[in-house]
Short mmCIF file of C-alpha atoms in Angstrom, two decimals:
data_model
loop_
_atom_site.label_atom_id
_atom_site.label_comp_id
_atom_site.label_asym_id
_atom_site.label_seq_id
_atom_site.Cartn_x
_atom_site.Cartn_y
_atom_site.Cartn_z
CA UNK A 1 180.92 99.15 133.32
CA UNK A 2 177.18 97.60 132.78
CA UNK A 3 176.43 101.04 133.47
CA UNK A 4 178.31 102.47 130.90
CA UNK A 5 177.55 100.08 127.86
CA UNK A 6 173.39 101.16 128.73
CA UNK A 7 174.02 104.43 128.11
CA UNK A 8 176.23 103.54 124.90
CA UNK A 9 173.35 101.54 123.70
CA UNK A 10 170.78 104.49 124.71
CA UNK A 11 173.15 106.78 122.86
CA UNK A 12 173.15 104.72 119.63
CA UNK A 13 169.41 104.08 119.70
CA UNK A 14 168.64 108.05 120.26
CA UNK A 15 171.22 108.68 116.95
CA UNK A 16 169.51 106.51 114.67
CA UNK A 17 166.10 107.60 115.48
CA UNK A 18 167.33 111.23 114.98
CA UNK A 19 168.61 110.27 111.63
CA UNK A 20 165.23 109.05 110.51
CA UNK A 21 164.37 105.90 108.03
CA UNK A 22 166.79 104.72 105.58
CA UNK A 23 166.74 105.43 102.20
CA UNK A 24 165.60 101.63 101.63
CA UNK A 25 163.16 102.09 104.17
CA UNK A 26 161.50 105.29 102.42
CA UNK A 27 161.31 103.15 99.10
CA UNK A 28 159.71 100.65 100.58
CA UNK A 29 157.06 102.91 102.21
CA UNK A 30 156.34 104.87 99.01
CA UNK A 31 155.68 102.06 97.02
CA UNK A 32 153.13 100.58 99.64
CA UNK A 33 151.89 103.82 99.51
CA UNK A 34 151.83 103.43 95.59
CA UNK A 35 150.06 100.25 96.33
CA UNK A 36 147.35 101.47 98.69
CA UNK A 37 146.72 104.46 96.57
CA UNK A 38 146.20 101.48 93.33
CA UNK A 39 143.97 99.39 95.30
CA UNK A 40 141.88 102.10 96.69
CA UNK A 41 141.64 103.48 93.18
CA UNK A 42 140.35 99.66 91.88
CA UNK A 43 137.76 99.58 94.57
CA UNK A 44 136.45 102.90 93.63
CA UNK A 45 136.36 102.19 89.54
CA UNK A 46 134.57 98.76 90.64
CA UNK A 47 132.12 100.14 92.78
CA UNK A 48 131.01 103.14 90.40
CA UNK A 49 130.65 100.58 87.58
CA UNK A 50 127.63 98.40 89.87
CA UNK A 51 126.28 101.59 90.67
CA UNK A 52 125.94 102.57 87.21
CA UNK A 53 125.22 98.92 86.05
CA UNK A 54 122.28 99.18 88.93
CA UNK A 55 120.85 102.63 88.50
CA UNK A 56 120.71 101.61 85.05
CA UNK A 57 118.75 97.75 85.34
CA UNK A 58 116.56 99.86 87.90
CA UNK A 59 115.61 102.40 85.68
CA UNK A 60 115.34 99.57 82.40
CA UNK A 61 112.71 97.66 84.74
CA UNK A 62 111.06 100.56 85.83
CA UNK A 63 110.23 101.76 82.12
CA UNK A 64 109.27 98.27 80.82
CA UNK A 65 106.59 98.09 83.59
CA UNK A 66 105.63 101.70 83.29
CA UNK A 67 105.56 100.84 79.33
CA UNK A 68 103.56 97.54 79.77
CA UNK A 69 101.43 98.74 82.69
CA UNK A 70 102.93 95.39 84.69
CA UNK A 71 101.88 95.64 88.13
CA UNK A 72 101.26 93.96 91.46
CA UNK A 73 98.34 91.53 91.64
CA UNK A 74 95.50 90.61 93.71
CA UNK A 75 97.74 87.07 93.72
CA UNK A 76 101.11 88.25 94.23
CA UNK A 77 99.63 90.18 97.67
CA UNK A 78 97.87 86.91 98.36
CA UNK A 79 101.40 85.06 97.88
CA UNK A 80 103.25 87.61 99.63
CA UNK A 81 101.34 87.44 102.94
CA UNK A 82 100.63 83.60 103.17
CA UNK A 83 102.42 83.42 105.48
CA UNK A 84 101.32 85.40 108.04
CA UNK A 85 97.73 84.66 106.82
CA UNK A 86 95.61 81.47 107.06
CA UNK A 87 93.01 83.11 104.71
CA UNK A 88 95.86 82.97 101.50
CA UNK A 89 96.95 79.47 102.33
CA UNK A 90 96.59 77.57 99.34
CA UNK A 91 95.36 79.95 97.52
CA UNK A 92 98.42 80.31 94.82
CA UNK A 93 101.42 79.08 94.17
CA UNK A 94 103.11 82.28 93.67
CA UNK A 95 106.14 83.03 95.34
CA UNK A 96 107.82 86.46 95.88
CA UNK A 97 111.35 86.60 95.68
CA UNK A 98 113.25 89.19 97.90
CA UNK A 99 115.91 90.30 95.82
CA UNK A 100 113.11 91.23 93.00
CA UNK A 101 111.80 94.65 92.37
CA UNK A 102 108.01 94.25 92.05
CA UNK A 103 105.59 97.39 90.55
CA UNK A 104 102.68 99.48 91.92
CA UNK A 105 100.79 102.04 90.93
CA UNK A 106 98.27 104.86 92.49
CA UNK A 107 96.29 108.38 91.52
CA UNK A 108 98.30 111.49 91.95
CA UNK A 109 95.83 114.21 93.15
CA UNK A 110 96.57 117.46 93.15
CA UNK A 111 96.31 120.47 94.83
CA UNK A 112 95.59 123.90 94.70
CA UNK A 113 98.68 125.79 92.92
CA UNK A 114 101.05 128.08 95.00
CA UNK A 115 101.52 130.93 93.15
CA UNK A 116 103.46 132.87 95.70
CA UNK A 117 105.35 129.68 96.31
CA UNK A 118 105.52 129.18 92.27
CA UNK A 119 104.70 125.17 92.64
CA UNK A 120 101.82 122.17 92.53
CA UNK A 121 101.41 120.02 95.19
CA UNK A 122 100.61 116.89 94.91
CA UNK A 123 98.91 113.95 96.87
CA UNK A 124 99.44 110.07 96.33
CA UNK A 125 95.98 108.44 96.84
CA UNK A 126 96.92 105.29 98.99
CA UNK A 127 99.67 106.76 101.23
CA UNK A 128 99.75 107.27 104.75
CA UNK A 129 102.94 108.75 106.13
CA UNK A 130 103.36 108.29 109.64
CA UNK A 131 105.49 111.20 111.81
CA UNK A 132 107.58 108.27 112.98
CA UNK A 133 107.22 104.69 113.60
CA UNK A 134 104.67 104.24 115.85
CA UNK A 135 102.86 101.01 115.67
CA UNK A 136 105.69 99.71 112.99
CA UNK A 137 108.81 99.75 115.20
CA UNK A 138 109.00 96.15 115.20
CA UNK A 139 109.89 96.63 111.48
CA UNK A 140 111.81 99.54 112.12
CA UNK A 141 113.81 99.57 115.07
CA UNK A 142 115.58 102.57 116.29
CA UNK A 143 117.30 102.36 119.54
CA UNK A 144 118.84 106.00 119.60
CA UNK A 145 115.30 106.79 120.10
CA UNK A 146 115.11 105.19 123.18
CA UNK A 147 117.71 107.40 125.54
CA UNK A 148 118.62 110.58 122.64
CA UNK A 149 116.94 113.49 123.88
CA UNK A 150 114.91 114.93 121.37
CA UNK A 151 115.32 112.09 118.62
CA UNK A 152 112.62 110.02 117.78
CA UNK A 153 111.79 107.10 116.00
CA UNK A 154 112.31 107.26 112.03
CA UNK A 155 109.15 108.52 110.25
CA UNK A 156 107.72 105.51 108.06
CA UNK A 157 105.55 105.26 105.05
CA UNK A 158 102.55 103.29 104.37
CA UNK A 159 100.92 102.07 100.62
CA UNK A 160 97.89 100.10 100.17
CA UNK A 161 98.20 96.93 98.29
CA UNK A 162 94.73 95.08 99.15
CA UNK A 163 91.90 96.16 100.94
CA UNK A 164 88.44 94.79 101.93
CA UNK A 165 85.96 96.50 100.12
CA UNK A 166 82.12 97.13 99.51
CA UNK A 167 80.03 99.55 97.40
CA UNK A 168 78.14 102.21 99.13
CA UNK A 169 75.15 103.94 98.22
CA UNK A 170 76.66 106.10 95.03
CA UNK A 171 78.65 102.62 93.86
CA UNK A 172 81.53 103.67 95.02
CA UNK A 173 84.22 101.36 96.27
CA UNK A 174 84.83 101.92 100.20
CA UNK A 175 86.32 100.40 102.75
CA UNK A 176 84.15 97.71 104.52
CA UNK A 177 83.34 98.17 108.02
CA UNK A 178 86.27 95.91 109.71
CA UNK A 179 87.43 95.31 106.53
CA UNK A 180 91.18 94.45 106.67
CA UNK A 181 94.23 96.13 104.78
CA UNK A 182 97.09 94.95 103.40
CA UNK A 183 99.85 97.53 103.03
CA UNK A 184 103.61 97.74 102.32
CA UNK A 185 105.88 99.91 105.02
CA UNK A 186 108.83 101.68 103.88
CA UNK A 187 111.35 104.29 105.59
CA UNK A 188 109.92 108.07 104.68
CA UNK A 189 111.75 108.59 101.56
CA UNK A 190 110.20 112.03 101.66
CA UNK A 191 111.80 112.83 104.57
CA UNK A 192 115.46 111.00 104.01
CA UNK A 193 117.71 111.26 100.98
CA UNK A 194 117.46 107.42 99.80
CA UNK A 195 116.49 108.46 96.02
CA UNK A 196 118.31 110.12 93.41
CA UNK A 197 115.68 112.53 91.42
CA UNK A 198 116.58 113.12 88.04
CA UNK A 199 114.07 116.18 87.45
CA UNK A 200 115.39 119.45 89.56
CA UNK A 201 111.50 120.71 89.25
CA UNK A 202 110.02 117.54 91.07
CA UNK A 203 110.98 117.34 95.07
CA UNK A 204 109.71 115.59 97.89
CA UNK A 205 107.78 117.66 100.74
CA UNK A 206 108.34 116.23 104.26
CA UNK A 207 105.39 115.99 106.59
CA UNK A 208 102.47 113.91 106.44
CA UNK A 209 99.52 116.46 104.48
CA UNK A 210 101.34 116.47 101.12
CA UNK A 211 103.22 114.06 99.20
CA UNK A 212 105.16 116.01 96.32
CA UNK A 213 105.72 119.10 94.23
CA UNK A 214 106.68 120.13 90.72
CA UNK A 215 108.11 123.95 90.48
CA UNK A 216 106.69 124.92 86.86
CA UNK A 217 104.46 127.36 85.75
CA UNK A 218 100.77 127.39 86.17
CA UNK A 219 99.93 126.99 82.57
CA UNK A 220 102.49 123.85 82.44
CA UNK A 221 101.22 121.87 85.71
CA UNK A 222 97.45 122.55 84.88
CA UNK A 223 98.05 121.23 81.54
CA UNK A 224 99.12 117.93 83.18
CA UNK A 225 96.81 117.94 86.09
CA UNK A 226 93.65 118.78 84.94
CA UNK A 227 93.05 115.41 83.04
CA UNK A 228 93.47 113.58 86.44
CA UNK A 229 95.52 111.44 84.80
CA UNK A 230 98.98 111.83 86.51
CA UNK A 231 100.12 108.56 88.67
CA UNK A 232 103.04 107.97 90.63
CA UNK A 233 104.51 104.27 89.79
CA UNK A 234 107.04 102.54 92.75
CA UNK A 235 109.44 99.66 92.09
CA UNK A 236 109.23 97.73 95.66
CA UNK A 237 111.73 95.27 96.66
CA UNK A 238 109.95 93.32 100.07
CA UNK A 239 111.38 91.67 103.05
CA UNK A 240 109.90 88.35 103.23
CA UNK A 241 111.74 86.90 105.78
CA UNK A 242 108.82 85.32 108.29
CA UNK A 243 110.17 86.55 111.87
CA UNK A 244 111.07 89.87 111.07
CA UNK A 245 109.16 91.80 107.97
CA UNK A 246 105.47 91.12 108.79
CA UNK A 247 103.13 93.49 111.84
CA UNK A 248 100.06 93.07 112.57
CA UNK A 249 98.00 95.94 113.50
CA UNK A 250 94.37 97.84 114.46
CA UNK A 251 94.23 100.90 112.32
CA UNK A 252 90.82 102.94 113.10
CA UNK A 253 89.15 99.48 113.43
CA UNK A 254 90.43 97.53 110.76
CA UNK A 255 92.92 94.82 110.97
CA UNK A 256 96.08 95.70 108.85
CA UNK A 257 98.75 93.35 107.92
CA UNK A 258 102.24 95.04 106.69
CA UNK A 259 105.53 93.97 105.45
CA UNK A 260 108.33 95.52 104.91
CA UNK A 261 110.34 97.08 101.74
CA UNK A 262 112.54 99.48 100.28
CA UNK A 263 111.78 101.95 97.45
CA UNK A 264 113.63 101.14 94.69
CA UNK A 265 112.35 103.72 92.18
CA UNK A 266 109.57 105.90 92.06
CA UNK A 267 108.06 107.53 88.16
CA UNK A 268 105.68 110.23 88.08
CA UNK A 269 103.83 110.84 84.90
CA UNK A 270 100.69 110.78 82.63
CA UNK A 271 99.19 107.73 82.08
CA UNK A 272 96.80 109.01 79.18
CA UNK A 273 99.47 110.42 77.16
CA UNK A 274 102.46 107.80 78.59
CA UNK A 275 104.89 110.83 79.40
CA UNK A 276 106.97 110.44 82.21
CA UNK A 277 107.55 113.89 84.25
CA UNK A 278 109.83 112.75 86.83
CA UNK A 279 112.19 109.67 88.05
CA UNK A 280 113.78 108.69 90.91
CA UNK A 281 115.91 105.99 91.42
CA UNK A 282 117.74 104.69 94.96
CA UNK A 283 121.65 104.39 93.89
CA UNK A 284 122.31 101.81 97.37
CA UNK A 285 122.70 98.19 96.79
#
């Protein structure tokens, strides 16, 4: 008998699966459905308006300092490294905020044009790019370096922001013999896709011998370049957290203190004539 009323039970259970969900039951998963699909929808609007909102402050601060010339100072590097450095202690009473964007500026040399190629290259005095890491992987971890075969560390970036220096025999401003350096490190934007570029002509060129290049005629980028006026301006937001965003390294004998940022935009343009040629702009929070 107990044997019987199983196999009734089992016969019930298979019947109702084979009949599939009741109508109630496909209501009520449509309309979650419905409600997913709603939600999803919200998060997406939401999150394209900050992006926009962002992109936009980024590029408003970016012009007002490109506008007003508003950059970095001997003091702000002074207050951004004291403290890792006895030598700036008490010497301001500046302090760098890390969710600010804070401005830069160096010479954009150029190169010889590529006429087969049909582009300018371009170099950004102050930059050293670094194949990958290297003496910064305290700042920049990667651990699928360690065991990936044939990955390596992420390539870095490094700017000047303060250096020791002395005049030589033409007057010229050098670098003192064991002068130090002050520099900010940043992932190789050249080499990942962390900027939006808002000028097709004007892309990045991996490696570490040259920095940029604008695809125009000869006529155009000789116009530009030949005044030596053309400068690249970066909006840096630094890590100023004392355990993990300051190294302290030897570079060719000069001790060279870094910290740690992100790119937030990067202009290119004339500084004699105040025309900007190209923008880029990173679109992450």
């Amino acid at each position: 008998m107990k044997s019987m009323t199983k196999v009734a039970i089992t016969t019930v259970a298979l019947l109702l699966a084979a009949c599939g969900p009741s109508k109630e039951e496909l209501a009520r998963l449509e309309l979650l459905a419905q409600e997913q699909a709603r939600i999803a929808a919200e998060h997406a609007q939401k999150e394209a308006k900050a992006r926009k909102q962002r992109i936009s402050s980024r590029l408003q601060g970016a012009d007002l300092h490109w506008k007003n010339k508003d950059y970095l100072t001997e003091s702000n590097v002074q207050a951004l490294f004291s403290s890792q450095d006895k030598r700036f202690a008490g010497l301001t009473d500046e302090e760098l905020e890390q969710q600010n964007t804070y401005f830069v500026s160096y010479p954009l040399q150029a190169a010889r044009y590529q006429y087969k190629k049909g582009f300018h290259p371009f170099n950004i005095v102050g930059i050293r790019s670094l194949p990958n890491s290297g003496p910064y992987s305290s700042l920049f971890p990667d651990e699928a370096a360690d065991y990936a075969p044939g990955h390596s560390a992420k390539s870095v970036v490094e700017f000047t922001l303060q250096q020791d220096l002395e005049k030589n025999r033409l007057g010229q401003d050098v670098l003192m013999k064991n002068g130090h350096r002050w520099v900010a490190t940043v992932l190789n934007f050249k080499n990942y896709p962390a900027l939006k570029s808002y000028n097709r002509d004007w892309k990045w060129i991996p490696g570490v011998f040259e920095d940029i290049k604008w695809s125009a005629a000869p006529e155009k980028t000789h116009a530009q370049s030949d005044t030596r006026a053309l400068e690249v301006q970066l909006g840096l937001r630094f890590c100023t957290l004392e355990d993990r965003c300051y190294s302290n390294i030897d570079y060719q004998g000069h001790p060279t203190h870094a910290v740690r940022a992100e790119v937030m935009s990067i202009y290119v343009g004339n500084r004699d004539s105040g025309k900007l040629l190209a923008k880029f702009v990173r679109e992450a929070e």
